[in-house]
Coordinates of C-alpha atoms and ligand atoms in Angstrom, one line a residue:
M19 CA 168.9 208.8 297.5
A20 CA 170.1 207.0 294.5
I21 CA 168.1 204.1 293.7
P22 CA 170.1 201.0 295.4
T23 CA 171.5 198.1 293.1
S24 CA 174.0 195.3 294.1
R25 CA 177.0 196.7 292.5
T26 CA 176.4 200.3 294.2
K27 CA 174.5 202.7 296.0
E28 CA 175.6 205.7 296.2
R29 CA 174.1 208.2 292.6
G30 CA 176.9 209.4 289.7
R31 CA 178.9 213.0 290.0
I32 CA 178.3 214.8 287.5
I33 CA 181.3 217.2 286.6
L34 CA 180.1 219.9 284.6
N35 CA 182.6 221.9 283.0
K36 CA 181.1 225.4 282.5
D37 CA 184.5 226.3 279.9
L38 CA 183.8 223.5 277.4
C39 CA 179.3 224.0 277.9
N40 CA 177.9 226.6 275.6
D41 CA 174.1 225.6 277.8
C42 CA 172.3 224.0 274.5
G43 CA 170.3 222.3 276.9
L44 CA 170.6 218.5 274.8
C45 CA 171.9 217.4 277.7
V46 CA 168.7 219.0 279.7
S47 CA 166.1 217.1 277.9
V48 CA 168.0 213.8 278.0
C49 CA 167.9 213.5 282.0
K50 CA 165.2 212.5 282.8
D51 CA 166.0 212.4 286.3
F52 CA 166.5 215.8 286.1
S53 CA 169.9 215.8 288.0
L54 CA 170.3 219.1 285.6
T55 CA 168.2 221.6 284.8
I56 CA 168.6 225.2 282.5
E57 CA 168.0 228.4 284.6
N58 CA 168.5 232.0 282.7
G59 CA 169.9 230.2 279.8
K60 CA 172.4 228.5 281.7
V61 CA 172.5 224.6 282.5
K62 CA 173.4 223.8 286.4
Q63 CA 172.8 221.0 288.1
S64 CA 169.6 220.5 289.8
D65 CA 168.9 220.5 292.9
K66 CA 165.4 218.5 292.7
P67 CA 167.2 215.4 290.9
L68 CA 163.9 212.5 290.8
F69 CA 165.9 209.6 292.0
G70 CA 169.3 211.3 291.8
C71 CA 171.7 210.8 289.1
L72 CA 171.7 206.7 287.8
A73 CA 174.8 207.2 285.8
C74 CA 172.9 205.9 282.9
G75 CA 175.5 208.1 280.7
H76 CA 172.8 210.2 278.8
C77 CA 174.1 213.3 279.3
M78 CA 178.0 213.0 279.1
M79 CA 177.4 210.7 275.3
I80 CA 174.9 213.4 274.1
C81 CA 176.8 216.9 274.7
P82 CA 178.6 217.9 271.1
Q83 CA 181.4 219.3 273.9
K84 CA 182.4 217.4 275.8
A85 CA 181.5 219.1 278.9
I86 CA 179.7 217.1 281.2
T87 CA 181.9 213.4 282.4
I88 CA 180.2 211.1 284.6
E89 CA 182.0 208.6 287.5
G90 CA 180.3 206.3 290.1
R91 CA 177.9 204.2 289.9
C92 CA 180.4 201.6 288.1
T93 CA 180.4 204.4 285.4
S94 CA 183.4 206.8 283.6
T95 CA 184.9 208.5 280.9
D96 CA 186.9 205.6 279.8
D97 CA 183.6 203.3 278.8
L98 CA 182.5 205.8 275.9
I99 CA 183.7 204.6 272.4
D100 CA 183.1 206.1 269.6
I101 CA 179.8 205.8 267.7
P102 CA 180.5 203.8 264.6
S103 CA 178.2 204.9 261.5
K104 CA 175.4 204.3 260.2
E105 CA 177.1 203.1 256.8
E106 CA 178.3 200.1 259.7
A107 CA 175.0 199.6 261.5
A108 CA 173.0 196.1 260.3
S109 CA 170.0 197.2 257.7
Y110 CA 166.9 196.3 258.6
K111 CA 166.8 194.1 256.1
S112 CA 170.2 192.0 257.0
M113 CA 169.0 191.9 260.9
L114 CA 165.1 190.4 259.7
N115 CA 167.7 188.4 258.0
L116 CA 169.7 187.3 261.2
L117 CA 166.6 186.9 262.9
Y118 CA 164.8 184.6 259.7
R119 CA 167.9 182.4 259.9
R120 CA 168.2 181.8 263.8
R121 CA 166.5 178.8 265.0
S122 CA 166.8 176.8 268.4
I123 CA 169.8 174.6 267.5
R124 CA 169.5 171.3 269.8
E125 CA 172.1 169.5 268.7
F126 CA 175.8 170.7 267.9
K127 CA 178.7 169.3 266.8
D128 CA 181.6 168.4 268.8
V129 CA 183.8 171.2 268.5
P130 CA 184.3 172.9 270.1
V131 CA 184.0 177.5 270.1
E132 CA 186.4 179.7 270.5
S133 CA 186.6 181.7 274.1
E134 CA 187.5 184.5 271.6
L135 CA 184.0 184.3 269.5
I136 CA 182.1 183.4 274.2
D137 CA 184.0 187.5 274.7
K138 CA 182.9 188.4 271.5
I139 CA 179.6 187.7 272.2
L140 CA 180.2 188.7 276.4
E141 CA 180.8 192.5 274.7
A142 CA 177.2 192.6 272.9
A143 CA 175.4 191.2 275.1
Q144 CA 176.7 194.2 277.8
T145 CA 175.1 196.4 275.5
A146 CA 171.9 195.4 276.5
P147 CA 169.6 197.9 278.0
M148 CA 169.3 197.0 281.6
G149 CA 166.1 197.9 283.7
L150 CA 168.7 200.5 285.6
P151 CA 172.1 201.9 285.2
P152 CA 174.7 199.7 286.6
S153 CA 173.1 196.5 285.0
D154 CA 172.7 193.9 288.1
V155 CA 173.0 191.0 285.5
H156 CA 175.3 188.6 286.0
V157 CA 176.7 185.4 283.5
L158 CA 178.2 182.2 285.1
V159 CA 179.6 180.8 281.6
F160 CA 179.9 177.3 281.5
D161 CA 183.2 177.2 278.6
S162 CA 183.6 172.9 277.6
K163 CA 180.9 170.1 276.8
E164 CA 181.8 168.2 279.6
K165 CA 181.6 171.6 282.1
V166 CA 178.0 171.8 280.6
S167 CA 177.3 168.3 280.2
A168 CA 178.0 167.4 283.7
F169 CA 176.1 170.4 285.0
A170 CA 173.6 168.7 283.3
E171 CA 173.9 165.0 285.0
D172 CA 173.8 167.1 288.2
F173 CA 171.3 168.5 287.8
C174 CA 169.3 166.1 287.0
H175 CA 170.7 164.2 290.5
Y176 CA 169.4 167.2 292.0
L177 CA 165.8 167.0 290.2
E178 CA 165.5 163.3 291.6
N179 CA 164.8 165.5 295.4
M180 CA 162.3 168.0 293.3
K181 CA 160.1 165.5 292.4
W182 CA 156.9 166.9 295.3
F183 CA 157.1 169.9 293.4
V184 CA 155.5 168.5 289.9
S185 CA 154.5 166.1 292.6
K186 CA 150.2 166.0 292.6
W187 CA 150.0 166.9 297.2
F188 CA 151.4 169.6 296.2
L189 CA 150.6 170.6 293.0
T190 CA 146.1 170.6 294.6
I191 CA 148.2 173.1 297.4
M192 CA 149.0 175.5 295.0
R193 CA 146.3 175.4 292.8
P194 CA 144.2 178.2 294.7
I195 CA 147.6 180.2 295.6
W196 CA 149.0 179.8 291.0
G197 CA 145.7 179.6 289.7
K198 CA 144.2 177.1 286.3
A199 CA 147.2 179.0 284.3
N200 CA 150.2 177.5 286.8
T201 CA 148.7 173.7 287.4
E202 CA 148.0 173.6 284.1
L203 CA 150.9 173.8 282.5
F204 CA 152.7 172.4 285.6
K205 CA 150.7 168.7 285.0
G206 CA 150.7 169.5 280.8
F207 CA 154.7 170.6 280.6
V208 CA 156.5 170.8 283.9
R209 CA 156.1 167.5 285.4
P210 CA 156.6 165.6 282.1
C211 CA 159.4 167.7 281.8
V212 CA 160.9 166.8 285.3
Y213 CA 160.7 163.1 284.1
A214 CA 162.1 163.4 280.5
Y215 CA 165.5 164.9 282.0
T216 CA 166.1 162.3 285.0
D217 CA 165.1 159.4 282.8
Y218 CA 166.6 160.5 279.9
M219 CA 170.2 161.7 281.6
M220 CA 169.6 157.6 283.1
K221 CA 169.6 156.2 279.3
G222 CA 172.9 158.5 279.0
E223 CA 171.1 161.2 277.0
N224 CA 170.9 164.3 278.5
I225 CA 168.2 166.8 277.4
V226 CA 168.8 169.5 279.6
N227 CA 171.4 170.8 277.8
Y228 CA 172.3 168.7 274.9
D229 CA 175.7 168.2 275.6
A230 CA 176.2 171.9 273.7
P231 CA 179.7 172.6 273.8
V232 CA 179.1 176.0 275.6
A233 CA 175.9 177.8 278.1
L234 CA 176.2 181.2 279.6
Y235 CA 174.0 181.7 283.0
F236 CA 172.0 185.4 282.8
Y237 CA 171.3 185.2 286.2
A238 CA 170.0 189.0 288.1
T239 CA 169.8 190.3 291.3
P240 CA 166.5 190.8 293.3
Y241 CA 166.4 194.6 293.2
S242 CA 167.1 194.0 289.2
D243 CA 164.5 194.0 286.8
P244 CA 163.2 190.9 286.1
A245 CA 163.8 190.6 282.4
D246 CA 166.9 192.3 282.5
P247 CA 169.2 188.9 282.4
L248 CA 166.1 188.0 279.6
I249 CA 167.4 191.0 277.8
A250 CA 171.2 190.2 277.5
A251 CA 170.5 186.6 277.0
T252 CA 168.5 187.7 273.9
Y253 CA 171.2 190.2 272.8
A254 CA 174.2 186.8 272.8
M255 CA 171.7 184.9 271.1
L256 CA 171.9 187.1 268.6
A257 CA 175.5 188.0 268.4
A258 CA 175.7 184.2 268.3
E259 CA 173.9 183.6 265.4
S260 CA 175.7 186.6 264.3
L261 CA 179.6 185.0 264.6
G262 CA 177.9 181.4 263.2
L263 CA 177.3 179.9 266.2
G264 CA 174.0 177.9 266.3
T265 CA 172.0 178.8 270.0
C266 CA 169.2 177.2 272.4
F267 CA 167.6 179.2 275.2
N268 CA 166.9 176.3 278.7
G269 CA 164.4 177.9 280.8
A270 CA 163.7 175.0 282.9
V271 CA 166.7 174.9 285.1
H272 CA 166.5 178.3 286.2
P273 CA 163.4 178.2 288.8
F274 CA 164.3 174.8 290.1
I275 CA 167.7 176.5 292.1
Q276 CA 165.8 179.4 293.4
N277 CA 163.8 178.4 296.4
G278 CA 165.2 176.4 299.7
K279 CA 168.3 175.3 300.7
V280 CA 168.5 172.9 298.6
A281 CA 168.5 175.2 295.6
R282 CA 171.0 177.1 297.4
L283 CA 173.7 174.6 298.3
F284 CA 173.6 174.0 294.3
R285 CA 173.2 177.6 293.2
E286 CA 176.6 177.7 295.7
K287 CA 177.7 174.7 294.5
Y288 CA 178.5 176.6 291.0
G289 CA 179.4 180.0 291.9
I290 CA 176.0 181.3 291.9
K291 CA 175.6 184.1 293.7
H292 CA 172.3 185.6 293.8
K293 CA 168.8 183.6 293.8
S294 CA 167.4 185.8 290.1
R295 CA 163.6 186.3 290.0
E296 CA 164.1 185.7 285.9
G297 CA 167.5 184.3 284.8
I298 CA 167.6 181.7 281.4
F299 CA 170.0 179.1 280.1
L300 CA 172.0 180.1 276.9
L301 CA 173.1 176.8 274.8
I302 CA 175.7 177.5 272.0
G303 CA 177.2 175.6 269.6
Y304 CA 178.4 175.0 265.7
P305 CA 174.7 173.7 264.5
K306 CA 175.1 169.9 264.0
V307 CA 171.7 170.7 261.3
K308 CA 171.6 172.8 258.8
Y309 CA 167.0 174.0 258.1
T310 CA 166.2 174.3 255.3
A311 CA 163.4 177.1 255.4
S312 CA 162.5 179.7 258.3
I313 CA 159.6 179.9 259.3
K314 CA 156.9 183.3 260.0
R315 CA 156.0 183.3 263.9
T316 CA 152.8 185.3 265.1
F317 CA 152.7 187.2 268.9
A318 CA 149.2 186.3 270.1
S319 CA 147.5 189.8 269.7
I320 CA 148.9 192.5 268.2
D321 CA 145.7 195.6 268.7
R322 CA 146.4 198.9 267.1
I323 CA 145.3 201.5 269.5
Ligands
FMN422 C1 162.1 181.7 277.4 C2 162.3 180.7 276.8 C3 163.2 179.3 276.9 C4 163.7 178.6 276.4 N1 163.6 176.2 276.8 C5 163.7 175.8 276.2 C6 164.4 174.5 276.8 O1 164.7 174.6 278.0 N2 164.8 173.9 275.5 C7 164.5 173.8 274.9 O2 165.1 172.8 274.2 N3 164.7 174.9 274.3 C8 163.3 176.0 275.3 N4 163.4 176.6 274.1 C9 163.1 177.4 272.4 C10 161.9 176.8 272.0 O3 161.8 175.7 272.9 C11 162.0 177.7 270.8 O4 161.7 178.9 270.7 C12 160.7 177.7 270.3 O5 160.3 176.0 269.8 C13 160.7 178.2 268.8 O6 161.4 177.0 267.6 P1 163.1 178.4 267.7 O7 163.1 179.4 268.1 O8 163.4 177.6 265.9 O9 161.9 179.1 266.0 C14 163.3 178.1 275.2 C15 162.9 179.6 274.1 C16 162.7 180.6 275.2 C17 162.4 181.9 274.4

């Protein structure tokens, strides 16, 4: 048995070098698959793992003796990197300052984003945790304003044929299935959004992705946890902010390109390899606007138990 993903269905292979191992048991304590066990003071591979090694790499990363190697499931010792010192890492204060400085930016300078910066953003985003390793997140990179704008225009053409999705008759049929909140959201937000996107595009204004110089589409596969692409996109957003770029999520495209043949054809046209329960576009560029204040936001509730 191994946990299946779109990238691999094999188990990770645990290679334990007994010459180096000092049986400290740290690897056993961090392995939540119970692939490793300690018997009579000796570390060994268990014959009763929960799923079979996921190749999360924790045992390999915690071993002070470098006695464990994980291979398979898209993982190897080549992936290991030195941990940066605490002094080099962001403090809570500097992280909070970054968060307070961030705003959703919808007005971008007509300046391209250097491809090295896109690489840096992607490098940071790939450090995101995932439901199950290896990550099943895919990223589609639109690396110029022209490509981003052309996509928005094409999407608006596509939406013209999807308006039935927000029609009165469809919402009436879906009311008992979707429930009250969804119906209210469709009437109050999704329907006006669809009409605004297409109407503004007709007038020559792109309010889908605001002609951003870069768009990254994070999506996943049916195997993945739906949260994975959203978490990765959030990491990318913060990385972009740290590089002096402005960002804005665009969540409205993804749901429209999931179901049905027309949606599949649209996805295929852009090389989108999977339909995905969740997915999101991240728009990136140099901000044209500068905010003079930040704002404290609140959750709907925080209940301490
Ligand atoms: C999941 C998600 C989807 C979003 N989708 C859009 C979108 O389609 N278009 C847009 O202009 N902003 C979008 N936003 C940005 C929000 O509108 C924005 O975060 C919110 O207004 C608060 O502003 P702030 O990000 O500056 O704090 C999205 C944000 C999130 C988290």
